[in-house]
PDB file of C-alpha atoms and ligand atoms in Angstrom:
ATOM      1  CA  UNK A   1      -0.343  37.818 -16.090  1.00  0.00           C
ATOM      2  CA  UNK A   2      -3.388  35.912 -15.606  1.00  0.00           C
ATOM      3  CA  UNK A   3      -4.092  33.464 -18.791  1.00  0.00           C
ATOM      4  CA  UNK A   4      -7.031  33.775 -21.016  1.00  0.00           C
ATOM      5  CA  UNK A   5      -7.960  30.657 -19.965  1.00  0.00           C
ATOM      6  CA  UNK A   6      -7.986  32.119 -16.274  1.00  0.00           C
ATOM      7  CA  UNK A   7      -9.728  35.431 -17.072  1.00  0.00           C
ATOM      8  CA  UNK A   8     -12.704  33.190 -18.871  1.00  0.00           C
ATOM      9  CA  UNK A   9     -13.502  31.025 -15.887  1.00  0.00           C
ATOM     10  CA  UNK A  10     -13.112  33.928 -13.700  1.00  0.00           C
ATOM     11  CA  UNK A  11     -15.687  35.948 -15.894  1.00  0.00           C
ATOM     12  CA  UNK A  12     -17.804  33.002 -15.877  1.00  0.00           C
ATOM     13  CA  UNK A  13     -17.884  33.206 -11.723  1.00  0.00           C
ATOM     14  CA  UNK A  14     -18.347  36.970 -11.710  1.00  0.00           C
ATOM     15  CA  UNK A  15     -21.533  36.435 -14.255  1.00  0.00           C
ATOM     16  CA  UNK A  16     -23.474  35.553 -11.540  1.00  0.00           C
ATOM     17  CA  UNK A  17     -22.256  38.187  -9.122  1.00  0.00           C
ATOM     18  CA  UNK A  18     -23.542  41.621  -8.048  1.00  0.00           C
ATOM     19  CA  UNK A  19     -19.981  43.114  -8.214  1.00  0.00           C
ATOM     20  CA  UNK A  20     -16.815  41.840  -9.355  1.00  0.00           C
ATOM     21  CA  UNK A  21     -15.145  42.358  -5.805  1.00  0.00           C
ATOM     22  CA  UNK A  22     -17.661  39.613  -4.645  1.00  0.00           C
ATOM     23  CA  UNK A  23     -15.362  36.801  -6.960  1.00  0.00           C
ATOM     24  CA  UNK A  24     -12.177  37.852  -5.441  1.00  0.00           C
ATOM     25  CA  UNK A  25     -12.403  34.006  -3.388  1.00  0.00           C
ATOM     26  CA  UNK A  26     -13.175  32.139  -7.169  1.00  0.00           C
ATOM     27  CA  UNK A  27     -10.343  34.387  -8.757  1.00  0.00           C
ATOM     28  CA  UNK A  28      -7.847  33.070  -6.475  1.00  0.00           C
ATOM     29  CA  UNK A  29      -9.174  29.899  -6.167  1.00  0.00           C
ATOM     30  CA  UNK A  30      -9.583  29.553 -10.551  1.00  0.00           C
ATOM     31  CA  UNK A  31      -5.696  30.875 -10.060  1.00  0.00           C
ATOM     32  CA  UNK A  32      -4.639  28.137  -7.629  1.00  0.00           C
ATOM     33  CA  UNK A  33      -6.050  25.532  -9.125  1.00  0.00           C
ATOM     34  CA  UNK A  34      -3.923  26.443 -12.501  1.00  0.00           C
ATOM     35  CA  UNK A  35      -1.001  27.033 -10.736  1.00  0.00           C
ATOM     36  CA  UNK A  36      -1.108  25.331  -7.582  1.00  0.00           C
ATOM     37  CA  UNK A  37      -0.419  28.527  -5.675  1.00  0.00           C
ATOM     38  CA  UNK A  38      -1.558  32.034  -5.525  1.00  0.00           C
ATOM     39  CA  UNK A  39       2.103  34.286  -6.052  1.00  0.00           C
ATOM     40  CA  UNK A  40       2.564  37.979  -5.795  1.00  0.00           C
ATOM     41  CA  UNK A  41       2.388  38.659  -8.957  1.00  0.00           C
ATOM     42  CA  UNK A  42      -0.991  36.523  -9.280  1.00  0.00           C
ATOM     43  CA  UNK A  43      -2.381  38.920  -6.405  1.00  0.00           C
ATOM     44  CA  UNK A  44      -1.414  41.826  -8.275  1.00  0.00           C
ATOM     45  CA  UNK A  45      -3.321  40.855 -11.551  1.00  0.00           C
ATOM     46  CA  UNK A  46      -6.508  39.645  -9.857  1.00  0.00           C
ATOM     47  CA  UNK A  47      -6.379  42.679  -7.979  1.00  0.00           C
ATOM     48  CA  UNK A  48      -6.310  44.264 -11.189  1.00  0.00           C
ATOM     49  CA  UNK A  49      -8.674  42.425 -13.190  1.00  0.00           C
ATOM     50  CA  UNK A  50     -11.425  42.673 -10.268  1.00  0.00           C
ATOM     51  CA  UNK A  51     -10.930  46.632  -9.584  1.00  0.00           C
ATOM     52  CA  UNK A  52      -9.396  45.961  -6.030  1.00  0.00           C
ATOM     53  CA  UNK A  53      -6.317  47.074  -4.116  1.00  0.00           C
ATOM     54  CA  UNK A  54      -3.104  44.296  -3.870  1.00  0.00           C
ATOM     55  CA  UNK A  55      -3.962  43.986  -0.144  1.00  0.00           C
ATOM     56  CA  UNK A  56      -7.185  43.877  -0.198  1.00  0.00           C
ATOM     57  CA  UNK A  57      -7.122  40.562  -2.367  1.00  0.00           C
ATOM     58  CA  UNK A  58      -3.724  39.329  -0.162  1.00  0.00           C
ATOM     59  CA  UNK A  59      -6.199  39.552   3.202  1.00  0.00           C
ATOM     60  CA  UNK A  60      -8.977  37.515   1.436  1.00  0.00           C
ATOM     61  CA  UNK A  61      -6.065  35.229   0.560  1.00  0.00           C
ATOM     62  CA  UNK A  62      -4.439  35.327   3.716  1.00  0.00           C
ATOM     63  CA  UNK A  63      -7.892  34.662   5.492  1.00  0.00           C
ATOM     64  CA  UNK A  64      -8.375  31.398   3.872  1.00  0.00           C
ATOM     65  CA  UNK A  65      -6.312  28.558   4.825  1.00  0.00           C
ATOM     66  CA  UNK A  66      -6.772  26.474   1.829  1.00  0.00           C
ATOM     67  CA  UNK A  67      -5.144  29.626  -0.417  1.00  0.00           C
ATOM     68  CA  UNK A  68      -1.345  28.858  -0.687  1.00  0.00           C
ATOM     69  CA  UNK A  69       0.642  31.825  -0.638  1.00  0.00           C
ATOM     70  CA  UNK A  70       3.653  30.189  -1.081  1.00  0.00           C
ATOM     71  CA  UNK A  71       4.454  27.116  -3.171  1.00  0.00           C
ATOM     72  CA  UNK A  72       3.658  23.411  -2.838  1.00  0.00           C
ATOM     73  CA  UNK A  73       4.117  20.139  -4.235  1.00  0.00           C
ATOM     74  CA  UNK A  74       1.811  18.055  -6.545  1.00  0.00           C
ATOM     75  CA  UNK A  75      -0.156  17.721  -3.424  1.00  0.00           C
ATOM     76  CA  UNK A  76      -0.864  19.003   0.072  1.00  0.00           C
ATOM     77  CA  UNK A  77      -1.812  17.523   2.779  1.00  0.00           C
ATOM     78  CA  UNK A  78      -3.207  19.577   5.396  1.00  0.00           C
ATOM     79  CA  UNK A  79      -3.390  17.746   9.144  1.00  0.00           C
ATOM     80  CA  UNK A  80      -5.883  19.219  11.397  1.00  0.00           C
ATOM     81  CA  UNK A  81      -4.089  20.802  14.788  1.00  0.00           C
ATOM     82  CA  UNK A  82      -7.323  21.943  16.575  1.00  0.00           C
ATOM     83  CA  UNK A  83      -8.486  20.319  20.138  1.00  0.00           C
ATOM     84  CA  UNK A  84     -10.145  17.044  18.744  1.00  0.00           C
ATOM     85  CA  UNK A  85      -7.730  15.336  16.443  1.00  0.00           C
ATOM     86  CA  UNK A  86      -4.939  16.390  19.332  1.00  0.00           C
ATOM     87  CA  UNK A  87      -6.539  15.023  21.844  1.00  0.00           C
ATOM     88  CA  UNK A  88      -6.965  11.836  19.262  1.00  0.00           C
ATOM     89  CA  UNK A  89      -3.244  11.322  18.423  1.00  0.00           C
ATOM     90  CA  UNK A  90      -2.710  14.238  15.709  1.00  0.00           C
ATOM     91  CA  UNK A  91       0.810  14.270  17.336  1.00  0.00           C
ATOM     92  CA  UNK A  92       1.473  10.606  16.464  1.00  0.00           C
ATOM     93  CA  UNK A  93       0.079  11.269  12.879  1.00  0.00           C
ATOM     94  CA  UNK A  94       2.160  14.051  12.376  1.00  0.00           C
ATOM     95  CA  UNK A  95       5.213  11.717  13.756  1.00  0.00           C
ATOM     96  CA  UNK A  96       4.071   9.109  11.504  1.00  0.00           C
ATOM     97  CA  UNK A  97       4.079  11.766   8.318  1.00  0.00           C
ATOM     98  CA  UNK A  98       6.978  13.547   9.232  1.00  0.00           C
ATOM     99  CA  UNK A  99       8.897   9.987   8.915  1.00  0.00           C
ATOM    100  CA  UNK A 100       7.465   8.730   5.281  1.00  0.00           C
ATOM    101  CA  UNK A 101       7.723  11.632   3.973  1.00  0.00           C
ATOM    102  CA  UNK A 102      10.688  13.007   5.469  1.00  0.00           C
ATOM    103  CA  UNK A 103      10.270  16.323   5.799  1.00  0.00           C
ATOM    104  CA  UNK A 104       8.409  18.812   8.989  1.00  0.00           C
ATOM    105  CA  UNK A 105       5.295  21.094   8.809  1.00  0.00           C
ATOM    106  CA  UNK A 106       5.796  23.514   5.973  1.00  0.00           C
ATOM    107  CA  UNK A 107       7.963  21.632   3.579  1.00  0.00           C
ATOM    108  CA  UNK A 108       7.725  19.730   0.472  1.00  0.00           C
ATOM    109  CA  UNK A 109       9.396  16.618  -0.761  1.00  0.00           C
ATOM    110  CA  UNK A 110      12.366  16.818  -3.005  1.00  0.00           C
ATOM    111  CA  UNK A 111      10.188  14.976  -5.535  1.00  0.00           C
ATOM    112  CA  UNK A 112       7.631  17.696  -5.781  1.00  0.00           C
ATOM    113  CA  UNK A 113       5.180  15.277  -4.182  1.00  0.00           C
ATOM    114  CA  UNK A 114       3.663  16.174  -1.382  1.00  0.00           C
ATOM    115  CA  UNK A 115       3.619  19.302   1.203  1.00  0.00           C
ATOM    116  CA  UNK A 116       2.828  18.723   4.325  1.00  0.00           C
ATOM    117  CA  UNK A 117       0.709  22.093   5.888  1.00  0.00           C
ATOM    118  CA  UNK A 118      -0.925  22.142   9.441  1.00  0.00           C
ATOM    119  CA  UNK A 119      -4.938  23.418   9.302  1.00  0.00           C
ATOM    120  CA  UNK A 120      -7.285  24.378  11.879  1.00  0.00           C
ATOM    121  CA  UNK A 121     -10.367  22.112  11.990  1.00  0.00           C
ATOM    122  CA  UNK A 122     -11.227  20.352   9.104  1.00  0.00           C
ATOM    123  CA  UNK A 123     -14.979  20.029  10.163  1.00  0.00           C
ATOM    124  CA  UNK A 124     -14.916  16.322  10.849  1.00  0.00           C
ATOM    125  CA  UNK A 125     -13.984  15.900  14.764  1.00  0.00           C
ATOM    126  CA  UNK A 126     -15.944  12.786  14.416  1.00  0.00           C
ATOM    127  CA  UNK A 127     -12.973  11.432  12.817  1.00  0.00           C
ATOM    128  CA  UNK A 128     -10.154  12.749  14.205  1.00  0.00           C
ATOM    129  CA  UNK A 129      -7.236  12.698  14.055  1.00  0.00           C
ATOM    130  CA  UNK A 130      -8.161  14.088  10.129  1.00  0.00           C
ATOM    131  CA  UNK A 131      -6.455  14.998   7.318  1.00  0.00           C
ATOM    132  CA  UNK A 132      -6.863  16.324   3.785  1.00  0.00           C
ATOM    133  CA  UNK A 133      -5.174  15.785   0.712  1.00  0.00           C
ATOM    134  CA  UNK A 134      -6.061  18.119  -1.941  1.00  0.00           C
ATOM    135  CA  UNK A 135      -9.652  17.864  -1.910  1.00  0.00           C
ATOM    136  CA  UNK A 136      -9.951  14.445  -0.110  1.00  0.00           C
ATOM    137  CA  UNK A 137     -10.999  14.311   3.552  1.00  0.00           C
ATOM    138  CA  UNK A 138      -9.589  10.926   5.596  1.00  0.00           C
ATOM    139  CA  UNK A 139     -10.240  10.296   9.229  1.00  0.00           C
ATOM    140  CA  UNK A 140      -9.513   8.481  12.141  1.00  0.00           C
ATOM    141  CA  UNK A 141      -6.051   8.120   9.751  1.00  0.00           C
ATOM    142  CA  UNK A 142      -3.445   6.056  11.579  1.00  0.00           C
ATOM    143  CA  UNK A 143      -0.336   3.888  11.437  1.00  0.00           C
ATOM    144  CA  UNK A 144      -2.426   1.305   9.816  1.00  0.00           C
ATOM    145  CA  UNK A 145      -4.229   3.463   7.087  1.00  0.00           C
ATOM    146  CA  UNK A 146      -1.310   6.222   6.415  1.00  0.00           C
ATOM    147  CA  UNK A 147       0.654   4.067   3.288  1.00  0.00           C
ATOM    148  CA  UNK A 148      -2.233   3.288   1.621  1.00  0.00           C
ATOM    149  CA  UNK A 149      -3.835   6.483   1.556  1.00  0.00           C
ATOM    150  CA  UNK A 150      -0.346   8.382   0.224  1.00  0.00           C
ATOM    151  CA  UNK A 151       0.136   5.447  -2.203  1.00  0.00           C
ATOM    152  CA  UNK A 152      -2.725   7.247  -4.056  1.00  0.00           C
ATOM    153  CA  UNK A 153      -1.941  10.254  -4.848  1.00  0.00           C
ATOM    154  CA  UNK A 154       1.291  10.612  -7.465  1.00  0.00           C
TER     155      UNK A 154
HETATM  156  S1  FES B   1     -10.590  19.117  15.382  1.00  0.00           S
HETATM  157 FE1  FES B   1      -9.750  18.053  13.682  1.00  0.00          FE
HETATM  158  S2  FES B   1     -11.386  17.969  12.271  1.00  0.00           S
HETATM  159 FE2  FES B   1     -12.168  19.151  13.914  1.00  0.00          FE
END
């Protein structure tokens, strides 16, 4: 069920809306950021509380990389796989991550800290190889910078 705390800043989103379909991206974004992730059950009740259809809210979802479908740790951090940042090393960086954190692409750390998701561009090729944690963008990120970037998030 979504909260009433939810439902408010959804209603606040819609306010300025033509329909309420049009906030299906802010539900499920309002949802995330509650809850980290966007579950079934979560795509059931915005479907619900915005007049749409399960899948039609599940293929906006689904559509957007930065909705997490599944869950993740305290934070993610989404490495860009497109052309650039590969042809800039996003291999080694992904090396690099896969050892401090010790886990692959996909998984989260037994302490709930991090998950570690592969993106598509993250719209700054200029300084690739790039990455994003939460809602922080880092790039050129390498064997030098790595530590003390995940030495700031908890
Ligand atoms: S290719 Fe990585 S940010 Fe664009």
């Amino acid at each position: 069920m979504l909260t009433e705390e939810e439902k408010t800043e959804i209603e606040e989103h819609l306010a300025a809306l033509p329909v309420r379909r049009s906030g299906c991206i802010d539900a499920l974004n309002v949802v995330q950021r509650h809850r980290r992730w966007v579950s079934d059950e979560s795509v059931r009740d915005i479907a619900a509380f915005l007049g749409m259809t399960p899948d039609e809210v599940d293929s906006v979802a689904t559509f957007y990389s930065l909705i997490f479908r599944r869950p993740v740790g305290r934070h993610a951090i989404l490495l860009c796989d497109s052309a650039s940042c590969w042809i800039m090393g996003q291999e080694n960086l992904l090396d690099l991550l896969e050892k401090r954190l010790g886990i692959g692409l996909g998984q989260t750390t037994e302490d709930d800290r991090f998950t570690l998701l592969s993106v598509a561009c993250l719209g700054a090729c200029d300084r690739a190889p790039a990455l994003m944690i939460d809602d922080d963008l880092y790039g050129p990120v390498g064997a030098e910078t790595l530590d003390g970037i995940l030495e700031r998030y908890e």
